[in-house]
Short mmCIF file of C-alpha atoms in Angstrom, two decimals:
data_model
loop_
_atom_site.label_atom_id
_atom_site.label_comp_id
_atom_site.label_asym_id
_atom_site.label_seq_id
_atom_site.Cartn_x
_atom_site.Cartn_y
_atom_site.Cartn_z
CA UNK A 740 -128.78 -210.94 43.53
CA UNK A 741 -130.77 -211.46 46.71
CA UNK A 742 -132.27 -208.65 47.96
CA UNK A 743 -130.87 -206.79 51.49
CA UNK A 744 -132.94 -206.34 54.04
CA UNK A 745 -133.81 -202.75 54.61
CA UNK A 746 -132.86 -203.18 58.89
CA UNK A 747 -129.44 -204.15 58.13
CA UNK A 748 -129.10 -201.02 56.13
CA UNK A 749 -130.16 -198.52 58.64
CA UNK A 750 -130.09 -198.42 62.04
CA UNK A 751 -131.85 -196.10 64.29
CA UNK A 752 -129.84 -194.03 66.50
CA UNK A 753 -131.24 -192.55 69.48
CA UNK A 754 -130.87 -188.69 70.77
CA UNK A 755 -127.83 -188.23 72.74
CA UNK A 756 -127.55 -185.02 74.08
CA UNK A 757 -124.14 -184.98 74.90
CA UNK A 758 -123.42 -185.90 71.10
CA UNK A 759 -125.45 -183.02 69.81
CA UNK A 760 -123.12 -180.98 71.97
CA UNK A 761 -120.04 -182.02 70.83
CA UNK A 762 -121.57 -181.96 66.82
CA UNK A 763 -122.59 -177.65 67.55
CA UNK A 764 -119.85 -177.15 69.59
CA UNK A 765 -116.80 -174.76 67.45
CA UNK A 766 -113.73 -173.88 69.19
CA UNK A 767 -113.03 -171.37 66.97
CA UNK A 768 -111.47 -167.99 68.55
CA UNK A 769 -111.30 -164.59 66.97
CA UNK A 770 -108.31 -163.53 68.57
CA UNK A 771 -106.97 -167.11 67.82
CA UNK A 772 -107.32 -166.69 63.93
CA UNK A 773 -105.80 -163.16 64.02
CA UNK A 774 -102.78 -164.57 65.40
CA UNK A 775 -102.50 -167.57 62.94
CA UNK A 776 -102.89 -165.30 60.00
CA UNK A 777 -100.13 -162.67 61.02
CA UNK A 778 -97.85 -165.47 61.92
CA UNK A 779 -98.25 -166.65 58.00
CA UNK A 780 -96.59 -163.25 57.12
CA UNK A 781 -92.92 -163.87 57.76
CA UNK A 782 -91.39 -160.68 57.06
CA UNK A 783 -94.04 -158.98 59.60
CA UNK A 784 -93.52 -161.21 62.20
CA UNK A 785 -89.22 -160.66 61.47
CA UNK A 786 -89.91 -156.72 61.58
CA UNK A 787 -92.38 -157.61 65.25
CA UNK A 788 -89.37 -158.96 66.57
CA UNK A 789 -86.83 -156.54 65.33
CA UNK A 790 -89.48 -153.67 66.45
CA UNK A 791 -89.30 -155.35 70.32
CA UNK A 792 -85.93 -155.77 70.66
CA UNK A 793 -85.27 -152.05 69.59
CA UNK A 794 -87.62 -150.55 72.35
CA UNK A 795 -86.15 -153.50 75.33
CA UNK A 796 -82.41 -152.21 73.70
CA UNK A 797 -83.03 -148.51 74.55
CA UNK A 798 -83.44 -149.52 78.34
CA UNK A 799 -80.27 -151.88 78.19
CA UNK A 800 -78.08 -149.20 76.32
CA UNK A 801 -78.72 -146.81 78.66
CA UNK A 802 -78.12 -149.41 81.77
CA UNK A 803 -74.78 -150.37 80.23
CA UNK A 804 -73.54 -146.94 78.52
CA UNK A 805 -70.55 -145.18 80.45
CA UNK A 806 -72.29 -141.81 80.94
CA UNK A 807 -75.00 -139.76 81.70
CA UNK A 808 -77.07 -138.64 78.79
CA UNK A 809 -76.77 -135.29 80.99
CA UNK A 810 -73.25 -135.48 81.16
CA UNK A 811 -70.81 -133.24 80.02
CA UNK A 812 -67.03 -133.16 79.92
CA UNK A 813 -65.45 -129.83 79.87
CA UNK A 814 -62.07 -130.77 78.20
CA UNK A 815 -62.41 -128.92 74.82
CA UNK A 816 -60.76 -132.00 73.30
CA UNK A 817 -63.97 -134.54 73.57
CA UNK A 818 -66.16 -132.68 71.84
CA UNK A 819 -66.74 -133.88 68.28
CA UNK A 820 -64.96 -137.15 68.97
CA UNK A 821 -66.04 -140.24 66.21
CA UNK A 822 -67.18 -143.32 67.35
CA UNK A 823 -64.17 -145.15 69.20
CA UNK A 824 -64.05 -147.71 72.41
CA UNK A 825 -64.30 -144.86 75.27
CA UNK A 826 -67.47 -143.12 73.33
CA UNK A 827 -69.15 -145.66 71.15
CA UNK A 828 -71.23 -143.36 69.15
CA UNK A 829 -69.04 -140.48 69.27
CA UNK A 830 -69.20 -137.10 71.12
CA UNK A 831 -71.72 -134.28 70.19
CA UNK A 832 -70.43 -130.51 70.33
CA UNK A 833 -71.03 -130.05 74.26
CA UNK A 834 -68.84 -133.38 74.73
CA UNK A 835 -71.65 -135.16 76.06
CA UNK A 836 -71.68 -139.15 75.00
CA UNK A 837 -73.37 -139.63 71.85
CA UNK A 838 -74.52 -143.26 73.00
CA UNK A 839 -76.94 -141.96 75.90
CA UNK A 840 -78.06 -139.46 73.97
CA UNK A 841 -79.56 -141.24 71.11
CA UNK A 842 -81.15 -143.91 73.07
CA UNK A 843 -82.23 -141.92 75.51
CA UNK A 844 -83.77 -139.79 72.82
CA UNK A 845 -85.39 -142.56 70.93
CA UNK A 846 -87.47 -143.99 73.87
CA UNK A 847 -88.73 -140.95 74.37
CA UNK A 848 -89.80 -140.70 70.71
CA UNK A 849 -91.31 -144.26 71.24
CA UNK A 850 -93.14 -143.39 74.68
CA UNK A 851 -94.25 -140.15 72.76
CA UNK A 852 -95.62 -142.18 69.83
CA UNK A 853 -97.59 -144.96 72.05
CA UNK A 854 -99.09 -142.38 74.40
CA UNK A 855 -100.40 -139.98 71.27
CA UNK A 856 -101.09 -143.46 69.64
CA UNK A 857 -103.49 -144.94 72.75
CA UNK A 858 -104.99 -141.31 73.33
CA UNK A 859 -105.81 -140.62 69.80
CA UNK A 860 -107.51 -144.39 69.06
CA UNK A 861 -109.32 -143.80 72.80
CA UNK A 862 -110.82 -140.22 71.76
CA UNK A 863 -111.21 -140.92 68.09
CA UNK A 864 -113.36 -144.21 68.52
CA UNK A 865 -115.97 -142.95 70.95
CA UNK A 866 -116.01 -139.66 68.79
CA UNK A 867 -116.39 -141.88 65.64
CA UNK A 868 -118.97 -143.95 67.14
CA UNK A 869 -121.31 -140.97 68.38
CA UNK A 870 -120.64 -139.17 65.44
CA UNK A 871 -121.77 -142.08 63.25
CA UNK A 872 -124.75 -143.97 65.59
CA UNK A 873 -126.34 -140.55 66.62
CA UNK A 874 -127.85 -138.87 64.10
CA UNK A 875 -128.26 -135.38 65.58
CA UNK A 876 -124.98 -135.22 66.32
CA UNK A 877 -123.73 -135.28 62.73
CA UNK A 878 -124.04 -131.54 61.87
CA UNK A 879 -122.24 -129.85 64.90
CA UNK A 880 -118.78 -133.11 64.81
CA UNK A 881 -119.03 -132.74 61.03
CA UNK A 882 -118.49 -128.59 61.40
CA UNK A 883 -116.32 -129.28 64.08
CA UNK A 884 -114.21 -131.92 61.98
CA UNK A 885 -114.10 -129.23 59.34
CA UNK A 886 -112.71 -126.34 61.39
CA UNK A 887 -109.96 -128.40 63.37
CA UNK A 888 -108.89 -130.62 59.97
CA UNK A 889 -108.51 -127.33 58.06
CA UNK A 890 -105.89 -125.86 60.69
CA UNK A 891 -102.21 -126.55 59.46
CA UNK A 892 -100.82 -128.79 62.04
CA UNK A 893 -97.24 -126.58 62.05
CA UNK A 894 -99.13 -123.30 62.48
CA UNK A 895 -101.80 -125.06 65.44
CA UNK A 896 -98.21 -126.80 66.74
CA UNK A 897 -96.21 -123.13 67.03
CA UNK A 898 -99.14 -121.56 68.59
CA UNK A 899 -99.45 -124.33 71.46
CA UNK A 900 -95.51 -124.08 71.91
CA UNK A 901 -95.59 -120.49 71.69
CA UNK A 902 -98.32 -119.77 74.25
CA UNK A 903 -98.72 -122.73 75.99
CA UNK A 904 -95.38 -123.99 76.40
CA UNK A 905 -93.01 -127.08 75.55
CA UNK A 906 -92.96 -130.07 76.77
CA UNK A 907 -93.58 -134.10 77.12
CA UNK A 908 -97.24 -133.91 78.32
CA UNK A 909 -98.29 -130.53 76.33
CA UNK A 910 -97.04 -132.09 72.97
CA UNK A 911 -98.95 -135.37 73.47
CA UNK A 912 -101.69 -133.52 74.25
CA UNK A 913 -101.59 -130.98 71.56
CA UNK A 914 -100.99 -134.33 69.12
CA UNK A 915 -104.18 -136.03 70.21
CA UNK A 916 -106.30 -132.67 70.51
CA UNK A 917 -105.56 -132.65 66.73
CA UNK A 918 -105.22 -136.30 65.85
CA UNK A 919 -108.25 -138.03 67.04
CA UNK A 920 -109.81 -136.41 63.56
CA UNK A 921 -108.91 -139.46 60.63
CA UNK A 922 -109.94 -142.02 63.19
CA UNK A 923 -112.65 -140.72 64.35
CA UNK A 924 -114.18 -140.24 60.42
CA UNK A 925 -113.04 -143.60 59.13
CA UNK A 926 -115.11 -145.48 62.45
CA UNK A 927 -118.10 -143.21 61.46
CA UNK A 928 -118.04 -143.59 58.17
CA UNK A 929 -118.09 -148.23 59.20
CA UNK A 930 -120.62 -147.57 61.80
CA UNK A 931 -122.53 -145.64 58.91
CA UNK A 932 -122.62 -148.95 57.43
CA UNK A 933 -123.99 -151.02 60.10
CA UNK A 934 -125.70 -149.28 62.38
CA UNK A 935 -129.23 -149.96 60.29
CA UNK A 936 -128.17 -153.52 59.52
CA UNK A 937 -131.06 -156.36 60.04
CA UNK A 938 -129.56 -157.32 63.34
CA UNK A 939 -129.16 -153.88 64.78
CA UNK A 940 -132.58 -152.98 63.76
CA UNK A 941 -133.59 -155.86 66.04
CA UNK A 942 -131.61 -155.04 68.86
CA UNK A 943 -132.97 -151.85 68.93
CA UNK A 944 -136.80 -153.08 68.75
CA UNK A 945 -135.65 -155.40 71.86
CA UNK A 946 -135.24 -152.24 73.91
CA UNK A 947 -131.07 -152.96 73.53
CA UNK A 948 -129.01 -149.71 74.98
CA UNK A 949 -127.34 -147.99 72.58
CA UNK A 950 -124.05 -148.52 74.34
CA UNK A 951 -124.66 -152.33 73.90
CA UNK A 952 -125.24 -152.00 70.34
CA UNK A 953 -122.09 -150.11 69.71
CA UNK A 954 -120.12 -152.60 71.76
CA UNK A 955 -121.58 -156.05 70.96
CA UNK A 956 -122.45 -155.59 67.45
CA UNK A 957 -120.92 -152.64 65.66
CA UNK A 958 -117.00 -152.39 67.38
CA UNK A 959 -116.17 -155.94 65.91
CA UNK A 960 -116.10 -154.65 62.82
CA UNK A 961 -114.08 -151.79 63.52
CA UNK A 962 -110.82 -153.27 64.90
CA UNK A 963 -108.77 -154.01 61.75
CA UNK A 964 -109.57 -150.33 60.96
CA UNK A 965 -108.55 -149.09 64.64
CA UNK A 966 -105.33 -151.32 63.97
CA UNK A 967 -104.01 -149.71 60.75
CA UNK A 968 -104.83 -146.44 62.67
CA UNK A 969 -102.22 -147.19 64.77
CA UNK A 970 -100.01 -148.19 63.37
CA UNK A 971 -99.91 -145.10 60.84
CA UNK A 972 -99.81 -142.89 63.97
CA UNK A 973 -97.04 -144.58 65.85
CA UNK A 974 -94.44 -143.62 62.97
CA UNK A 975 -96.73 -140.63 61.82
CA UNK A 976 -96.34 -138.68 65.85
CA UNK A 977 -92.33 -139.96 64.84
CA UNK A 978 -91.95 -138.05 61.99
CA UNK A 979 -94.32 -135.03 63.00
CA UNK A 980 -92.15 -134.64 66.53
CA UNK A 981 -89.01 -134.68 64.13
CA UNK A 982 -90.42 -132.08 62.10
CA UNK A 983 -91.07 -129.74 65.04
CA UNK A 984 -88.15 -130.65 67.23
CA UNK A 985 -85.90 -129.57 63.46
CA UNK A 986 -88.20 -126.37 63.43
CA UNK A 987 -87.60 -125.85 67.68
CA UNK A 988 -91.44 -126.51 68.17
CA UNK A 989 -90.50 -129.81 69.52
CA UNK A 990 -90.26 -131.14 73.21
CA UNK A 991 -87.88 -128.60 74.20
CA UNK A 992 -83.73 -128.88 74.93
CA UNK A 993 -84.11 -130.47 78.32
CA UNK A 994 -85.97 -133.07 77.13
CA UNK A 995 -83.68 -134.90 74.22
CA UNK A 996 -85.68 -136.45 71.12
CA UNK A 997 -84.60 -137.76 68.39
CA UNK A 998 -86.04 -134.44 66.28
CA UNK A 999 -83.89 -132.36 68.16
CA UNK A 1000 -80.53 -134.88 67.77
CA UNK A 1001 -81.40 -134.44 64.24
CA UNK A 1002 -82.07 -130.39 64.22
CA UNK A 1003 -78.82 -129.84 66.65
CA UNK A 1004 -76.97 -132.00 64.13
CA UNK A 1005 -77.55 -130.45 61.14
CA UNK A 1006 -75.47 -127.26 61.57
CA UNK A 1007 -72.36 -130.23 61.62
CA UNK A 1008 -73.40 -132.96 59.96
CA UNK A 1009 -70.91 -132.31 57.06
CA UNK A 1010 -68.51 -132.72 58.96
CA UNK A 1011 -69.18 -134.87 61.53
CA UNK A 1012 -71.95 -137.20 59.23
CA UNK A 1013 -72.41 -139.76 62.44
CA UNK A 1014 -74.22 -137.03 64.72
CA UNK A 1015 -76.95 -136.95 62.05
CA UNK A 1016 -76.70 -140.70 60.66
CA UNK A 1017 -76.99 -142.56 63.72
CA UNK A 1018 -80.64 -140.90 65.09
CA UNK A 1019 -81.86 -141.36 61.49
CA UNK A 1020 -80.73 -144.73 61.37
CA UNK A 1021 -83.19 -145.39 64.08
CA UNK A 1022 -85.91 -143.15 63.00
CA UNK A 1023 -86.13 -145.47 59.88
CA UNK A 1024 -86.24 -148.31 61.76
CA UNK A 1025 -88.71 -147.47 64.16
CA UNK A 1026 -91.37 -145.68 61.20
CA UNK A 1027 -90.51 -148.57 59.06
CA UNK A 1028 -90.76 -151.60 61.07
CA UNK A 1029 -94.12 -150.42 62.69
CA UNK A 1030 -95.66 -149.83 59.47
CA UNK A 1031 -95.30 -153.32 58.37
CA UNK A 1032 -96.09 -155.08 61.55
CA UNK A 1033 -99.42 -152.72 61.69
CA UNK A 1034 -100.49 -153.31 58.49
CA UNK A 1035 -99.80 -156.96 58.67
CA UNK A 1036 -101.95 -157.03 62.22
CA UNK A 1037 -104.39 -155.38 60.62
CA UNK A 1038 -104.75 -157.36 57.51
CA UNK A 1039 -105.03 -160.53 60.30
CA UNK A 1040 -108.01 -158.96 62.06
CA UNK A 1041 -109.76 -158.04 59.02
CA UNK A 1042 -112.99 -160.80 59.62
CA UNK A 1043 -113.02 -160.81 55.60
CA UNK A 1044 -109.17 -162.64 55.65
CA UNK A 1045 -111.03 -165.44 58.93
CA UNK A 1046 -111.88 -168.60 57.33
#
């Protein structure tokens, strides 16, 4: 066998910097990889869309409903009417339209849960992240942690409605005055657990701000955790506002939720079942469907699931 020359086996290829570019170059996106994962998850993405076309149906059900949600009829004989084609979800006991009511009610509930949702994530992560980066300030949020988490949330609830009042804005902000608490621990227990990593440590010999720090190199880490958050608290402010609105802590009779469809209904819901099945129906929905998509969002920013 002859022997090859070594030039025709190699050939020297000169720097190129354009080339070197192209070779470091990743187009890999964060927010990219998120959304490829949660589209993987099938049933999430059904219960996403299921979830969206609830909230856009409350504004069209109103828009093409025959009455006022305000409305009431004074003949004795439309009170307590069943579903039919004049009232499609039946009458309540004032003879108002049962239709209005309940979707009326439940974007309320839903503009109740998003607000307390948003607030409680806002407050709880810059709580969270001082609590946890700072040391000094460990003691006094850890005794104040203690005294607001060991407050029962009906009894702090009844005094706010009892001496503050009722209402849209005083509810929300009694909920997030009292929520911010499990989010704020669970980011400062993560930021715990990075703030005196290797790279941090470095930033901080650089002369790096301490808002920077918290920004650039610890919040990454803490958005599948802020995710799940949310979505607990979306159907969690849900079911608490039921609770109170059944107990007449709630947002108050002028201002119709689907806790107080369900407390009015319950002195008639033997015998007139659709006054209590139809705002449950949706409660369900809304808790249930949010709970999936949230934890499936939150499984897709989790940088542990990124490949």
């Amino acid at each position: 066998m002859s022997k090859v020359n070594q030039d025709e086996l190699f050939r020297v290829v000169e720097y190129s910097a354009a080339a070197a570019e192209r070779i470091g170059y990743s187009n890999y996106s964060y927010w990219r990889s998120v959304w490829h994962n949660f589209l993987k998850k099938k049933s999430a993405v059904f219960m996403a869309i299921v979830f969206i076309v609830l909230v856009v149906f409350t504004f069209i059900a109103l828009a093409i409903g025959k009455y006022q949600y305000t409305e009431l009829v004074s003949n004795r004989e439309t009170t307590f009417l069943g579903p039919c084609a004049e009232y499609w979800f039946g009458t309540d006991n004032l003879g108002r339209d049962y239709w209005c009511q309940v979707w009326y009610a439940a974007q309320v509930s839903i503009k109740l849960a998003l607000v307390v949702a948003i607030g409680e994530a806002i407050v709880g992560v810059a709580i969270g992240c001082l609590w946890g980066y700072v040391r000094w300030l460990d003691r006094p949020l850890t005794e104040l942690y203690n005294v607001i988490n060991n407050i029962p949330t009906v009894i702090y609830m009844t005094l706010v409605a009892l001496i503050v009042g009722q209402g849209f804005g005083i509810m929300a902000t009694a909920m997030i005055a009292i929520g911010w608490l499990v989010m704020a621990r669970n980011v400062r227990n993560l930021v715990l657990m990075y703030r005196d990593r290797e790279y941090n440590l470095a930033s901080r010999c650089l002369g790096t701000p301490v808002w920077r720090v918290l920004v650039k190199n610890i919040f990454p880490y803490l958005i599948s955790v802020i995710i799940l958050r949310l979505a607990l608290s979306i159907p969690g402010t849900i079911a608490l506002e039921s609770t109170l609105s059944y107990l007449g802590l709630g947002l108050g009779a002028a201002t119709p939720s689907l806790g107080l469809l369900l407390r009015n209904a319950r002195n008639f819901f033997l015998d007139y079942p659709y006054l209590l099945i139809e705002p449950a129906v949706i409660v369900s929905l809304i808790t249930v469907t949010f709970y999936l998509v949230g934890n499936a969002v939150s499984d897709a920013a989790d940088p542990r699931n990124h490949v």
